[in-house]
Tab-separated table of C-alpha atoms in Angstrom:
chain	number	residue	atom	x	y	z
A	1	GLY	CA	-5.944	20.026	-2.962
A	2	ALA	CA	-3.252	18.503	-5.088
A	3	GLY	CA	-3.323	15.361	-2.994
A	4	VAL	CA	-4.910	12.781	-0.559
A	5	SER	CA	-5.344	14.943	2.883
A	6	GLN	CA	-5.399	12.782	6.199
A	7	SER	CA	-5.607	14.025	9.557
A	8	PRO	CA	-4.874	14.079	11.969
A	9	SER	CA	-1.340	13.205	11.209
A	10	ASN	CA	-0.350	12.226	14.902
A	11	LYS	CA	-3.251	10.642	17.116
A	12	VAL	CA	-2.294	10.040	20.866
A	13	THR	CA	-5.423	8.274	22.527
A	14	GLU	CA	-5.816	5.965	25.735
A	15	LYS	CA	-7.040	2.599	25.372
A	16	GLY	CA	-10.890	2.201	25.903
A	17	LYS	CA	-11.486	5.733	23.901
A	18	ASP	CA	-12.539	5.685	20.302
A	19	VAL	CA	-10.482	7.366	17.499
A	20	GLU	CA	-11.993	9.388	14.626
A	21	LEU	CA	-9.270	9.521	11.260
A	22	ARG	CA	-10.417	11.103	8.407
A	23	CYS	CA	-8.927	11.087	4.535
A	24	ASP	CA	-10.398	13.438	1.983
A	25	PRO	CA	-9.417	11.877	-1.687
A	26	ILE	CA	-8.122	13.718	-4.767
A	27	SER	CA	-11.157	15.235	-6.664
A	28	GLY	CA	-12.203	13.106	-9.304
A	29	HIS	CA	-11.025	9.772	-7.698
A	30	THR	CA	-14.130	7.631	-7.415
A	31	ALA	CA	-12.313	4.611	-5.693
A	32	LEU	CA	-11.025	5.094	-1.778
A	33	TYR	CA	-8.584	2.590	0.441
A	34	TRP	CA	-7.741	2.521	3.929
A	35	TYR	CA	-5.097	0.252	4.576
A	36	ARG	CA	-3.164	-0.374	7.876
A	37	GLN	CA	0.466	-0.521	8.161
A	38	ARG	CA	2.338	-1.617	11.778
A	39	LEU	CA	5.633	-0.624	12.568
A	40	GLY	CA	8.264	-2.109	9.883
A	41	GLN	CA	5.365	-3.820	8.272
A	42	GLY	CA	3.638	-4.434	5.046
A	43	LEU	CA	0.255	-2.544	4.150
A	44	GLU	CA	-2.758	-4.609	5.509
A	45	PHE	CA	-5.921	-4.248	3.730
A	46	LEU	CA	-9.222	-2.594	5.316
A	47	ILE	CA	-11.634	-1.409	3.774
A	48	TYR	CA	-12.188	-0.332	-0.321
A	49	PHE	CA	-14.802	2.322	-1.651
A	50	GLN	CA	-15.948	2.544	-5.113
A	51	GLY	CA	-18.637	4.966	-6.524
A	52	ASN	CA	-22.069	4.300	-5.568
A	53	SER	CA	-21.050	0.214	-4.626
A	54	ALA	CA	-21.140	-1.515	-1.451
A	55	PRO	CA	-18.013	-1.190	-0.071
A	56	ASP	CA	-15.180	-4.281	0.517
A	57	LYS	CA	-15.125	-4.043	4.107
A	58	SER	CA	-13.337	-7.668	3.665
A	59	GLY	CA	-10.185	-6.569	5.424
A	60	LEU	CA	-10.957	-4.921	8.854
A	61	PRO	CA	-9.909	-6.430	11.596
A	62	SER	CA	-13.322	-6.612	13.827
A	63	ASP	CA	-16.145	-5.094	14.696
A	64	ARG	CA	-14.392	-2.368	16.652
A	65	PHE	CA	-13.283	-0.753	12.703
A	66	SER	CA	-15.988	1.128	10.725
A	67	ALA	CA	-15.529	3.283	7.658
A	68	GLU	CA	-18.232	5.244	5.673
A	69	ARG	CA	-17.563	7.525	3.062
A	70	THR	CA	-20.761	10.300	1.612
A	71	GLY	CA	-20.620	9.916	-1.895
A	72	GLU	CA	-17.200	10.219	-3.756
A	73	SER	CA	-15.865	13.004	-1.149
A	74	VAL	CA	-14.448	12.305	2.316
A	75	SER	CA	-14.149	9.038	4.695
A	76	THR	CA	-13.810	8.501	7.644
A	77	LEU	CA	-12.484	5.434	9.530
A	78	THR	CA	-13.682	4.395	13.179
A	79	ILE	CA	-11.701	2.669	15.694
A	80	GLN	CA	-13.905	2.119	19.174
A	81	ARG	CA	-12.935	1.018	22.516
A	82	THR	CA	-9.473	1.008	21.295
A	83	GLN	CA	-6.330	-1.619	22.125
A	84	GLN	CA	-3.017	-0.906	22.436
A	85	GLU	CA	-2.552	-3.410	19.093
A	86	ASP	CA	-4.177	-0.957	16.866
A	87	SER	CA	-1.007	1.180	17.376
A	88	ALA	CA	-0.076	2.183	13.578
A	89	VAL	CA	0.121	4.135	10.696
A	90	TYR	CA	-3.461	4.322	8.530
A	91	LEU	CA	-2.969	5.304	5.313
A	92	CYS	CA	-5.632	6.382	2.871
A	93	ALA	CA	-5.660	6.180	-0.954
A	94	SER	CA	-7.593	7.450	-3.773
A	95	SER	CA	-7.732	6.422	-7.711
A	96	ARG	CA	-10.088	7.702	-10.599
A	97	PRO	CA	-11.729	4.062	-12.238
A	98	ALA	CA	-8.691	2.733	-13.900
A	99	GLY	CA	-6.440	4.797	-12.268
A	100	GLU	CA	-3.199	4.727	-9.969
A	101	LEU	CA	-3.702	4.749	-6.287
A	102	PHE	CA	-2.653	7.899	-4.223
A	103	PHE	CA	-1.874	7.284	-1.337
A	104	GLY	CA	-1.666	10.158	1.684
A	105	GLU	CA	0.636	10.196	4.334
A	106	GLY	CA	-1.236	8.955	6.970
A	107	SER	CA	-2.639	8.901	10.581
A	108	ARG	CA	0.248	7.864	13.044
A	109	LEU	CA	-2.132	6.679	15.823
A	110	THR	CA	-1.137	5.542	19.360
A	111	VAL	CA	-2.534	4.031	21.982
A	112	LEU	CA	-1.508	4.267	25.115
B	1	GLN	CA	-4.615	-17.100	-2.412
B	2	GLN	CA	-4.281	-13.607	-1.504
B	3	GLN	CA	-0.774	-13.469	-0.447
B	4	VAL	CA	2.298	-11.895	-1.985
B	5	LYS	CA	4.931	-13.172	-0.882
B	6	GLN	CA	8.066	-10.201	-0.864
B	7	SER	CA	11.903	-11.353	-0.238
B	8	PRO	CA	14.137	-9.650	1.442
B	9	GLN	CA	13.576	-8.091	4.244
B	10	SER	CA	16.090	-5.875	3.788
B	11	LEU	CA	18.990	-4.833	1.177
B	12	ILE	CA	22.409	-3.486	1.793
B	13	VAL	CA	24.083	-2.281	-1.638
B	14	GLN	CA	26.721	-0.815	-2.464
B	15	LYS	CA	26.263	2.663	-4.845
B	16	GLY	CA	26.585	1.636	-8.522
B	17	GLY	CA	25.367	-1.751	-7.962
B	18	ILE	CA	22.263	-3.374	-8.723
B	19	SER	CA	19.284	-4.342	-6.067
B	20	ILE	CA	17.040	-7.052	-6.335
B	21	ILE	CA	14.086	-7.228	-4.877
B	22	ASN	CA	11.563	-10.559	-5.449
B	23	CYS	CA	7.827	-11.008	-5.088
B	24	ALA	CA	5.743	-14.213	-5.521
B	25	TYR	CA	1.890	-14.770	-5.725
B	26	GLU	CA	-0.752	-17.182	-5.513
B	27	ASN	CA	-3.764	-15.593	-6.990
B	28	THR	CA	-3.667	-16.220	-10.965
B	29	ALA	CA	-6.650	-13.701	-11.152
B	30	PHE	CA	-4.322	-11.075	-10.611
B	31	ASP	CA	-3.623	-8.944	-13.846
B	32	TYR	CA	-1.652	-5.511	-12.080
B	33	PHE	CA	1.041	-5.310	-10.664
B	34	PRO	CA	2.714	-2.495	-9.366
B	35	TRP	CA	5.806	-1.417	-7.060
B	36	TYR	CA	5.824	1.463	-4.945
B	37	GLN	CA	8.435	3.306	-2.526
B	38	GLN	CA	8.295	4.967	0.341
B	39	PHE	CA	10.330	6.871	2.250
B	40	PRO	CA	10.341	7.397	5.870
B	41	GLY	CA	6.865	9.573	7.280
B	42	LYS	CA	5.913	9.516	3.429
B	43	GLY	CA	2.875	7.722	2.055
B	44	PRO	CA	3.873	5.165	-1.225
B	45	ALA	CA	4.461	6.481	-4.344
B	46	LEU	CA	3.995	4.350	-7.528
B	47	LEU	CA	6.883	3.275	-9.142
B	48	ILE	CA	6.670	1.356	-12.048
B	49	ALA	CA	3.886	-1.565	-12.976
B	50	ILE	CA	3.529	-3.991	-15.093
B	51	ARG	CA	0.698	-6.250	-16.693
B	52	PRO	CA	1.121	-9.903	-17.509
B	53	ASP	CA	1.247	-9.958	-21.239
B	54	VAL	CA	4.653	-8.635	-21.168
B	55	SER	CA	7.488	-10.064	-19.088
B	56	GLU	CA	9.518	-6.729	-18.758
B	57	LYS	CA	9.208	-3.215	-18.283
B	58	LYS	CA	11.824	-0.972	-18.062
B	59	GLU	CA	11.360	2.670	-16.884
B	60	GLY	CA	15.244	4.525	-16.333
B	61	ARG	CA	16.819	2.579	-13.713
B	62	PHE	CA	13.778	0.593	-12.906
B	63	THR	CA	12.866	-2.469	-14.396
B	64	ILE	CA	10.579	-5.101	-13.443
B	65	SER	CA	10.564	-8.430	-14.792
B	66	PHE	CA	7.690	-10.898	-14.797
B	67	ASN	CA	7.757	-14.674	-14.600
B	68	LYS	CA	4.398	-15.720	-15.531
B	69	SER	CA	4.225	-19.229	-15.583
B	70	ALA	CA	5.816	-19.185	-12.025
B	71	LYS	CA	3.929	-16.446	-10.682
B	72	GLN	CA	6.875	-14.427	-9.729
B	73	PHE	CA	7.731	-10.962	-10.513
B	74	SER	CA	10.897	-8.674	-9.430
B	75	LEU	CA	12.339	-5.223	-9.357
B	76	HIS	CA	15.434	-4.616	-10.463
B	77	ILE	CA	17.119	-1.283	-9.620
B	78	MET	CA	20.296	-0.469	-12.094
B	79	ASP	CA	23.160	1.572	-10.767
B	80	SER	CA	21.578	1.655	-6.936
B	81	GLN	CA	22.289	5.249	-5.680
B	82	PRO	CA	21.803	6.823	-1.848
B	83	GLY	CA	18.861	8.201	-2.899
B	84	ASP	CA	16.774	5.220	-3.354
B	85	SER	CA	17.672	4.023	0.017
B	86	ALA	CA	14.028	3.592	1.128
B	87	THR	CA	11.411	0.874	1.359
B	88	TYR	CA	10.033	-0.767	-1.443
B	89	PHE	CA	7.021	-2.429	-1.761
B	90	CYS	CA	5.325	-5.118	-4.304
B	91	ALA	CA	1.686	-5.156	-4.629
B	92	ALA	CA	-1.199	-7.406	-7.225
B	93	SER	CA	-4.194	-6.533	-8.308
B	94	ARG	CA	-7.389	-7.474	-10.124
B	95	GLY	CA	-6.882	-4.638	-12.512
B	96	LYS	CA	-5.646	-1.080	-12.279
B	97	GLY	CA	-7.744	1.152	-9.316
B	98	THR	CA	-10.430	-1.698	-9.732
B	99	TYR	CA	-9.725	-3.653	-6.825
B	100	LYS	CA	-8.461	-3.713	-3.351
B	101	TYR	CA	-4.288	-4.139	-4.280
B	102	ILE	CA	-2.674	-6.995	-2.170
B	103	PHE	CA	0.887	-5.557	-0.490
B	104	GLY	CA	4.068	-7.224	-0.158
B	105	THR	CA	5.663	-7.094	3.289
B	106	GLY	CA	8.300	-4.277	1.860
B	107	THR	CA	12.214	-4.083	1.648
B	108	ARG	CA	14.129	-1.652	3.385
B	109	LEU	CA	17.109	-0.694	0.896
B	110	LYS	CA	19.755	1.215	1.803
B	111	VAL	CA	22.269	1.942	-0.480
B	112	LEU	CA	25.345	3.333	0.671
B	113	ALA	CA	27.659	6.073	-0.350
């Protein structure tokens, strides 16, 4: 596709359930980022993948959060045992090396 | 050291006026400073960016002013229009597209018609 694609666009889940959020980056983009945006807040860095290098996981808020990326393609962000404070928009972005960041439209997660 | 502080949190400007948003950083290793514009329900999109080897960059009605010694940079929107109403985020990174970006908390701009 032409842009960064994220799915689902909206997810409502019950507290304690696991959720998976998917990001399909722009073809050829080696770098992939996940950010969290709580309502009315800024973008909180979660994790960064760059090619085959070890990911920078320094922003993951707890061990309930994990992310994987296969090569330079799709990434999945998994949140286990969701809590109400996990409710947010999860934004994915990708870039070429030394290139501009392109964001997807985000996955809005609501934990009841 | 990783924070980027942004102000104001919200801004209301009359059509035709100048909108000014300020950011400050601490980490002197940062060398790439982009501004992003976000409309409701959309992801942020790059608006304009600057590197610390210049003090100002202008693209149309949008200007970044950069003060390396003060570790501050600002976005000026000249002749603000209602279509500029959006949330603006500053960011800082070590390099462009090669390291995580640290974002400010955002400024919600409303331009009155």
